[in-house]
Coordinates of C-alpha atoms in Angstrom, one line a residue:
M1 CA 23.0 66.7 -8.8
P2 CA 25.1 63.8 -6.7
S3 CA 25.9 60.9 -8.7
D4 CA 24.1 58.9 -6.3
A5 CA 20.7 60.7 -6.7
T6 CA 17.7 58.6 -7.8
P7 CA 17.0 59.4 -11.4
D8 CA 14.3 61.6 -12.3
P9 CA 11.8 59.7 -14.5
Y10 CA 11.4 62.7 -16.9
A11 CA 15.2 63.1 -17.5
D12 CA 15.8 60.4 -19.9
P13 CA 13.7 58.4 -22.3
L14 CA 14.2 55.4 -19.8
R15 CA 12.0 52.1 -20.4
F16 CA 8.5 52.0 -18.9
G17 CA 10.2 48.8 -16.5
Q18 CA 12.9 51.3 -15.3
R19 CA 10.3 54.0 -14.5
V20 CA 8.6 51.2 -12.5
Q21 CA 11.7 50.3 -10.5
I22 CA 12.6 53.9 -9.8
L23 CA 9.0 54.5 -8.6
R24 CA 8.7 51.9 -6.4
E25 CA 12.3 52.1 -4.9
R26 CA 11.2 55.6 -3.9
R27 CA 8.1 54.4 -2.5
G28 CA 9.9 52.0 -0.3
M29 CA 8.4 49.0 -1.8
T30 CA 10.3 45.4 -2.3
R31 CA 9.5 44.3 -5.9
A32 CA 7.5 41.2 -4.3
Q33 CA 5.2 43.8 -2.3
L34 CA 4.4 45.5 -5.8
A35 CA 4.0 42.4 -7.7
D36 CA 1.4 41.0 -5.0
F37 CA -0.2 44.8 -4.9
I38 CA -0.9 44.4 -8.5
G39 CA -1.7 40.7 -9.0
V40 CA 1.4 39.6 -10.9
S41 CA 4.2 36.8 -10.4
L42 CA 7.6 38.2 -8.9
H43 CA 8.9 36.5 -12.0
T44 CA 6.7 38.5 -14.4
L45 CA 7.2 41.8 -12.4
R46 CA 11.0 41.2 -12.7
K47 CA 10.6 41.3 -16.8
I48 CA 8.7 44.4 -16.7
E49 CA 11.4 46.1 -14.8
N50 CA 14.4 44.7 -16.5
G51 CA 12.5 45.4 -19.9
Q52 CA 12.5 41.9 -21.1
Q53 CA 8.6 42.4 -21.3
L54 CA 7.0 45.3 -23.1
A55 CA 4.9 47.7 -21.6
P56 CA 1.5 46.6 -20.2
G57 CA -2.2 47.6 -21.5
L58 CA -3.7 50.4 -19.7
E59 CA -5.6 48.1 -17.3
M60 CA -2.4 47.1 -15.9
V61 CA -0.3 50.6 -16.3
M62 CA -3.5 52.2 -14.2
R63 CA -2.9 49.1 -11.5
I64 CA 0.6 49.8 -11.2
A65 CA 0.0 53.6 -10.7
E66 CA -2.6 52.7 -8.1
A67 CA 0.0 50.7 -5.8
L68 CA 2.7 53.3 -6.4
R69 CA 0.4 55.9 -5.5
V70 CA 1.4 58.0 -8.7
R71 CA 0.2 61.4 -8.8
D72 CA 0.8 62.2 -12.5
L73 CA 0.3 59.1 -15.2
A74 CA 3.0 61.0 -17.3
E75 CA 5.7 60.0 -14.3
L76 CA 4.9 56.4 -14.8
T77 CA 4.7 56.5 -18.9
G78 CA 7.1 58.8 -19.6
H79 CA 5.1 60.6 -22.1
P80 CA 4.3 64.3 -21.0
E81 CA 1.1 64.4 -23.1
M82 CA -0.4 61.8 -20.9
H83 CA -0.5 64.2 -17.9
V84 CA -3.3 62.8 -16.1
D85 CA -3.6 63.7 -12.4
L86 CA -4.3 60.8 -10.2
F87 CA -4.4 60.9 -6.5
I88 CA -4.2 64.6 -6.3
G89 CA -7.1 66.5 -7.5
P90 CA -6.6 69.7 -9.8
G91 CA -7.0 72.2 -6.9
H92 CA -10.1 73.6 -5.8
P93 CA -10.7 77.3 -6.5
R94 CA -11.0 78.1 -2.9
L95 CA -7.8 76.2 -1.8
G96 CA -5.9 79.4 -2.0
A97 CA -8.1 81.5 0.6
V98 CA -7.9 78.3 2.9
K99 CA -4.0 78.3 2.6
A100 CA -3.7 82.0 3.3
A101 CA -5.8 81.8 6.4
V102 CA -3.8 78.7 7.6
D103 CA -0.7 80.3 6.9
S104 CA -1.3 83.9 8.2
F105 CA 0.4 84.7 11.3
S106 CA -0.7 87.8 13.3
P107 CA 0.1 87.9 16.9
C108 CA -0.8 91.5 17.1
S109 CA -3.9 91.0 15.1
S110 CA -6.9 93.3 16.1
V111 CA -9.5 90.6 14.9
E112 CA -12.0 90.3 17.8
P113 CA -12.8 86.9 18.6
S114 CA -16.4 85.7 18.2
P115 CA -17.9 84.4 21.4
V116 CA -17.1 80.7 22.1
A117 CA -20.8 79.6 21.8
H118 CA -21.2 81.7 18.2
L119 CA -18.1 79.6 17.1
K120 CA -19.3 76.4 18.0
A121 CA -22.6 77.1 16.3
R122 CA -20.8 78.0 13.2
L123 CA -18.6 74.8 13.2
H124 CA -21.8 72.8 14.0
A125 CA -23.2 74.2 10.8
A126 CA -20.4 73.9 8.9
W127 CA -20.2 70.0 9.7
K128 CA -23.8 69.6 9.0
S129 CA -23.4 71.5 5.6
R130 CA -20.4 69.1 4.7
H131 CA -22.2 66.2 5.3
S132 CA -25.4 67.4 3.5
A133 CA -24.2 69.4 0.4
P134 CA -23.2 67.4 -2.8
N135 CA -20.8 70.4 -3.3
H136 CA -19.3 70.3 0.2
R137 CA -15.9 71.4 -0.5
E138 CA -17.4 74.6 -1.9
V139 CA -19.1 75.2 0.8
V140 CA -16.6 74.3 3.2
G141 CA -14.2 76.0 1.3
K142 CA -16.2 79.3 1.7
L143 CA -16.4 79.1 5.6
L144 CA -13.1 78.0 6.5
P145 CA -11.3 81.5 6.2
G146 CA -13.4 83.2 8.7
L147 CA -13.6 80.0 11.1
I148 CA -9.7 79.5 11.1
R149 CA -9.2 83.3 11.6
D150 CA -11.9 83.4 14.5
A151 CA -10.5 80.4 16.3
Q152 CA -7.1 81.7 16.0
A153 CA -8.2 84.9 17.7
L154 CA -10.2 83.2 20.3
V155 CA -7.1 80.8 21.7
R156 CA -5.0 84.3 21.2
T157 CA -7.2 86.4 23.6
A158 CA -8.1 83.8 26.0
D159 CA -7.9 85.0 29.6
T160 CA -7.9 82.0 31.8
A161 CA -6.4 78.3 31.1
R162 CA -9.6 77.1 31.2
D163 CA -10.7 79.6 28.3
R164 CA -7.5 78.9 26.6
S165 CA -8.1 75.1 26.7
A166 CA -11.8 75.4 25.5
A167 CA -10.6 78.0 22.6
Q168 CA -7.8 75.1 21.5
G169 CA -10.5 72.5 21.3
L170 CA -12.3 74.8 18.7
L171 CA -9.4 75.6 17.0
A172 CA -8.4 71.6 16.5
E173 CA -12.0 70.9 15.3
T174 CA -11.7 73.7 12.9
Y175 CA -8.4 72.3 11.5
S176 CA -9.9 68.9 11.4
L177 CA -12.8 70.3 9.0
A178 CA -9.8 71.8 7.2
Q179 CA -8.1 68.7 6.7
F180 CA -11.1 67.2 5.2
F181 CA -10.9 70.0 2.4
V182 CA -7.4 69.9 1.9
A183 CA -7.4 66.1 1.3
Y184 CA -6.4 65.0 -2.5
Q185 CA -5.4 68.8 -3.2
P186 CA -2.3 69.5 -4.9
D187 CA -0.6 70.9 -1.7
S188 CA 0.8 68.0 0.4
A189 CA 2.5 70.4 2.7
L190 CA -0.3 72.4 3.4
L191 CA -2.0 69.2 4.6
W192 CA 0.8 68.1 7.0
R193 CA 0.8 71.6 8.7
I194 CA -2.9 71.4 9.2
A195 CA -2.7 67.8 10.5
E196 CA 0.1 68.6 12.7
R197 CA -1.0 71.9 14.2
G198 CA -4.6 70.1 14.8
M199 CA -2.9 67.6 17.0
V200 CA -0.9 70.4 18.8
A201 CA -4.3 72.4 19.4
A202 CA -5.8 69.2 20.7
Q203 CA -3.3 68.1 23.0
D204 CA -3.4 71.7 24.3
S205 CA -7.2 71.9 25.2
G206 CA -6.7 68.2 27.1
D207 CA -10.1 67.2 25.4
P208 CA -10.2 63.3 25.0
H209 CA -12.3 63.4 22.0
A210 CA -10.4 66.3 20.1
I211 CA -6.9 64.3 20.8
G212 CA -9.0 61.3 19.5
V213 CA -10.0 63.3 16.2
A214 CA -6.8 64.8 15.7
A215 CA -4.9 61.1 15.8
W216 CA -7.4 59.8 13.7
L217 CA -6.7 62.6 10.7
L218 CA -3.1 62.3 11.7
A219 CA -3.0 58.9 11.6
Q220 CA -4.6 59.0 7.9
A221 CA -2.0 61.7 6.8
H222 CA 0.9 59.0 7.5
R223 CA -0.8 55.9 5.8
D224 CA -1.9 57.8 2.6
S225 CA 1.8 58.8 2.3
G226 CA 2.6 55.2 1.2
P227 CA 4.0 51.9 2.9
R228 CA 6.9 53.4 4.5
H229 CA 4.6 55.8 6.5
F230 CA 2.3 52.7 7.7
D231 CA 4.5 52.0 10.7
A232 CA 3.9 55.9 12.0
A233 CA 0.2 55.7 11.1
D234 CA 0.1 52.6 13.4
A235 CA 2.1 54.0 16.1
I236 CA -0.3 57.0 16.1
N237 CA -3.6 55.0 16.3
V238 CA -2.0 52.7 18.8
E239 CA -1.3 55.7 21.2
A240 CA -4.8 57.1 20.8
V241 CA -6.5 53.9 21.4
R242 CA -4.5 53.1 24.6
F243 CA -5.2 56.9 25.7
L244 CA -8.9 56.4 25.0
D245 CA -9.2 52.6 26.4
P246 CA -9.4 53.6 30.1
L247 CA -12.5 56.2 29.5
L248 CA -14.7 54.1 27.5
P249 CA -16.6 52.1 30.1
D250 CA -18.5 55.2 30.9
A251 CA -17.9 57.4 27.6
E252 CA -20.4 59.3 25.8
D253 CA -21.5 58.6 22.2
D254 CA -18.8 60.9 20.6
L255 CA -15.9 59.7 22.4
L256 CA -17.1 55.8 22.1
A257 CA -17.3 56.7 18.3
I258 CA -14.0 58.0 17.9
A259 CA -12.4 55.3 19.5
G260 CA -14.2 53.0 17.2
A261 CA -12.8 54.7 14.2
L262 CA -9.2 54.7 15.3
E263 CA -9.7 50.9 16.0
F264 CA -11.0 50.5 12.3
E265 CA -7.9 52.8 10.7
L266 CA -5.7 49.9 12.5
G267 CA -7.6 47.3 10.3
Y268 CA -7.7 49.7 7.2
T269 CA -3.8 50.2 7.4
A270 CA -3.5 46.3 8.2
A271 CA -5.7 45.8 5.0
R272 CA -3.2 47.7 3.2
R273 CA -0.3 45.8 4.1
R274 CA -2.4 42.7 3.2
D275 CA -2.5 41.4 6.3
T276 CA -5.9 39.6 6.6
G277 CA -6.2 38.4 10.0
T278 CA -5.3 41.6 11.7
A279 CA -7.5 43.8 9.3
W280 CA -10.5 41.7 10.1
R281 CA -9.8 41.6 13.8
H282 CA -9.7 45.0 14.2
W283 CA -12.7 45.6 12.1
D284 CA -14.6 43.2 14.6
K285 CA -13.2 45.2 17.6
A286 CA -14.8 48.6 16.0
N287 CA -18.1 46.9 15.1
D288 CA -18.4 45.7 18.8
M289 CA -17.8 49.7 19.5
A290 CA -20.7 50.3 16.8
K291 CA -23.1 48.1 18.4
R292 CA -22.9 50.1 21.5
L293 CA -23.9 53.5 19.6
P294 CA -27.8 54.3 19.0
S295 CA -29.0 52.8 15.8
D296 CA -29.4 56.5 14.5
Y297 CA -26.2 58.0 15.5
Y298 CA -23.3 59.0 13.4
H299 CA -20.0 60.7 14.4
P300 CA -19.8 64.5 13.0
V301 CA -16.2 64.2 11.9
T302 CA -15.8 60.5 11.3
S303 CA -19.1 59.2 10.2
F304 CA -18.5 56.4 12.4
S305 CA -21.8 54.5 13.3
R306 CA -23.5 51.2 12.9
A307 CA -24.3 52.1 9.5
I308 CA -20.9 52.5 8.5
M309 CA -19.7 49.2 9.4
G310 CA -20.9 47.5 6.3
A311 CA -18.9 50.3 4.3
H312 CA -15.9 49.9 6.3
A313 CA -16.0 46.0 5.5
V314 CA -16.2 46.7 1.7
T315 CA -13.1 48.9 2.2
V316 CA -11.4 46.1 4.1
A317 CA -12.0 43.5 1.2
V318 CA -11.2 45.9 -1.4
E319 CA -7.6 46.7 0.3
L320 CA -7.0 42.7 0.6
H321 CA -8.0 42.7 -3.1
Q322 CA -10.8 40.4 -2.4
G323 CA -13.0 41.1 -5.3
G324 CA -15.9 38.4 -4.2
E325 CA -15.7 39.2 -0.7
S326 CA -15.8 43.0 -1.5
V327 CA -19.0 42.6 -3.5
R328 CA -20.6 40.0 -0.9
Q329 CA -19.9 42.9 1.8
A330 CA -21.2 45.8 -0.7
A331 CA -24.9 43.3 -0.9
Q332 CA -24.6 43.7 2.8
A333 CA -23.8 47.2 3.1
D334 CA -26.6 48.6 1.0
K335 CA -28.9 47.6 3.6
S336 CA -27.7 50.4 5.9
V337 CA -28.4 54.1 4.8
I338 CA -24.9 56.4 5.3
K339 CA -26.6 59.8 6.3
S340 CA -23.3 61.9 5.0
R341 CA -23.4 62.6 1.1
P342 CA -19.3 62.9 0.8
R343 CA -19.3 59.3 3.1
R344 CA -22.2 57.8 0.8
A345 CA -20.3 59.0 -2.3
R346 CA -17.0 57.5 -1.1
H347 CA -18.5 54.0 -0.1
R348 CA -19.8 53.9 -3.7
I349 CA -16.4 54.5 -5.0
E350 CA -15.2 51.6 -2.7
E351 CA -17.9 49.3 -4.0
A352 CA -16.9 50.3 -7.5
R353 CA -13.3 49.1 -6.9
G354 CA -14.8 46.0 -5.5
Y355 CA -16.7 45.5 -8.5
Q356 CA -13.8 45.6 -10.9
L357 CA -11.9 43.4 -9.0
D358 CA -14.5 41.1 -9.3
G359 CA -14.5 41.4 -13.0
Q360 CA -18.0 43.2 -13.2
P361 CA -16.8 46.6 -15.1
D362 CA -20.3 47.5 -16.1
V363 CA -21.5 47.6 -12.7
A364 CA -18.4 49.5 -11.0
V365 CA -19.2 52.2 -13.8
A366 CA -23.0 52.5 -12.8
T367 CA -21.7 52.6 -9.0
L368 CA -19.5 55.4 -9.9
Q369 CA -22.3 57.2 -11.3
K370 CA -24.3 56.9 -8.0
A371 CA -21.3 58.1 -6.5
F372 CA -21.3 61.1 -8.6
E373 CA -24.9 62.0 -8.1
A374 CA -24.4 61.7 -4.0
A375 CA -21.6 64.2 -4.1
P376 CA -19.7 64.9 -7.2
E377 CA -16.9 66.7 -5.4
T378 CA -15.9 63.4 -3.6
I379 CA -15.5 61.3 -6.8
R380 CA -13.9 64.6 -8.3
Y381 CA -10.6 64.3 -6.3
N382 CA -10.5 60.5 -5.8
G383 CA -7.6 58.7 -7.1
Y384 CA -9.3 55.2 -7.3
A385 CA -12.5 56.7 -9.2
R386 CA -10.7 58.7 -11.7
R387 CA -8.5 55.5 -12.3
I388 CA -11.4 53.0 -13.0
I389 CA -13.2 56.0 -15.2
L390 CA -10.0 56.6 -17.2
E391 CA -9.4 52.8 -18.0
E392 CA -12.7 52.2 -19.0
T393 CA -12.9 55.1 -21.3
E394 CA -10.6 52.7 -23.4
T395 CA -12.6 49.8 -23.4
K396 CA -13.9 48.2 -26.4
E397 CA -17.2 47.7 -25.3
T398 CA -19.2 50.5 -26.9
N399 CA -22.0 51.2 -24.1
R400 CA -19.4 51.4 -20.9
R401 CA -17.0 53.7 -23.0
R402 CA -19.7 55.6 -23.6
R403 CA -21.0 55.8 -19.8
A404 CA -17.4 56.1 -18.8
S405 CA -16.7 58.9 -21.0
E406 CA -19.7 61.0 -20.0
L407 CA -18.8 60.7 -16.6
A408 CA -14.9 61.3 -16.9
V409 CA -16.5 64.8 -19.0
G410 CA -18.7 65.1 -15.5
I411 CA -15.8 64.8 -13.2
G412 CA -13.2 67.1 -15.4
L413 CA -11.2 64.4 -16.6
L414 CA -12.0 64.9 -20.3
S415 CA -13.2 67.7 -22.4
A416 CA -16.9 68.1 -23.2

């Protein structure tokens, strides 16, 4: 190993603070940025990193893990026996089959492509199942290999430029569905292949809606890779918004919705940066677009709708670490019904984060239970939910510890 290489946290029994510093620097975060994210003074964080202060309690450890997007708690603590996957799930049983379908390359394949109308109907049914099934990853994971194979075959055998463009649009949509399945799975390289192939297919299709969806997902992949990738996420979002803007005056609902979803993503990333004014300004713009949609409409990929804007407001407040505001927004958001089960579960998780920030851990655990009831496969693979649950299994408050432990067993964090 070169002498100037970043030390491996597992290599030596380094103090906790040194591990924090190593992981922070790997993330490209300054000490001031991390201190702000975890809610301590710069002086306190400096003392932690310099070993002048004992390793903090579990609550602060989990807060640091969240800020640094640590995938395995052992990486931060230095204790291999504390192996707990946080932001990357344990891997769905169908992940291998989906990966094999994505990675297959058969230029001379004899697979007979499905008719365009048939593949469209299957994709429509797959999205519908994703939104309605509590075990949505299982349902989608079962369908994806066949969808990927047939969409690739349709592109490969297209006879005309028009047919090829239509096939590329369906392939892009299939990759979009695949990215939802692969998110939070232990294969980041696969996620990137899917996101990038989805964008290429969308661009080849020439369909503005497909391009908008692919940009929305690719920007999320960048943003979720950490602060160093926020600029790339913003660049993709800005270009997509600029591309769609001239089309919006007479846009159909789906195109208007993806433009609104992209606008909100700019606000989401701004909130992750702790840029309050920019975050809420983009939320306002997205909300204006949502008001142009029918009251019962929701976008088949992003769930963008009038109803989702309340959930988005909770997310912005949580990312800004505004506990009281996130609770206030949660009360308003509950007046609207989110049709998609996984999106509803995700909203409950964001609400739980808000309650935790606001010093209401009992309500946070109860809200995570609602998330579990809505879609167990959403909470099972969500790092924020896992962090809160794991933290509350250590609380001294008996009833809360019992409820958190039961939930931890339900999502596979603890053994029964």
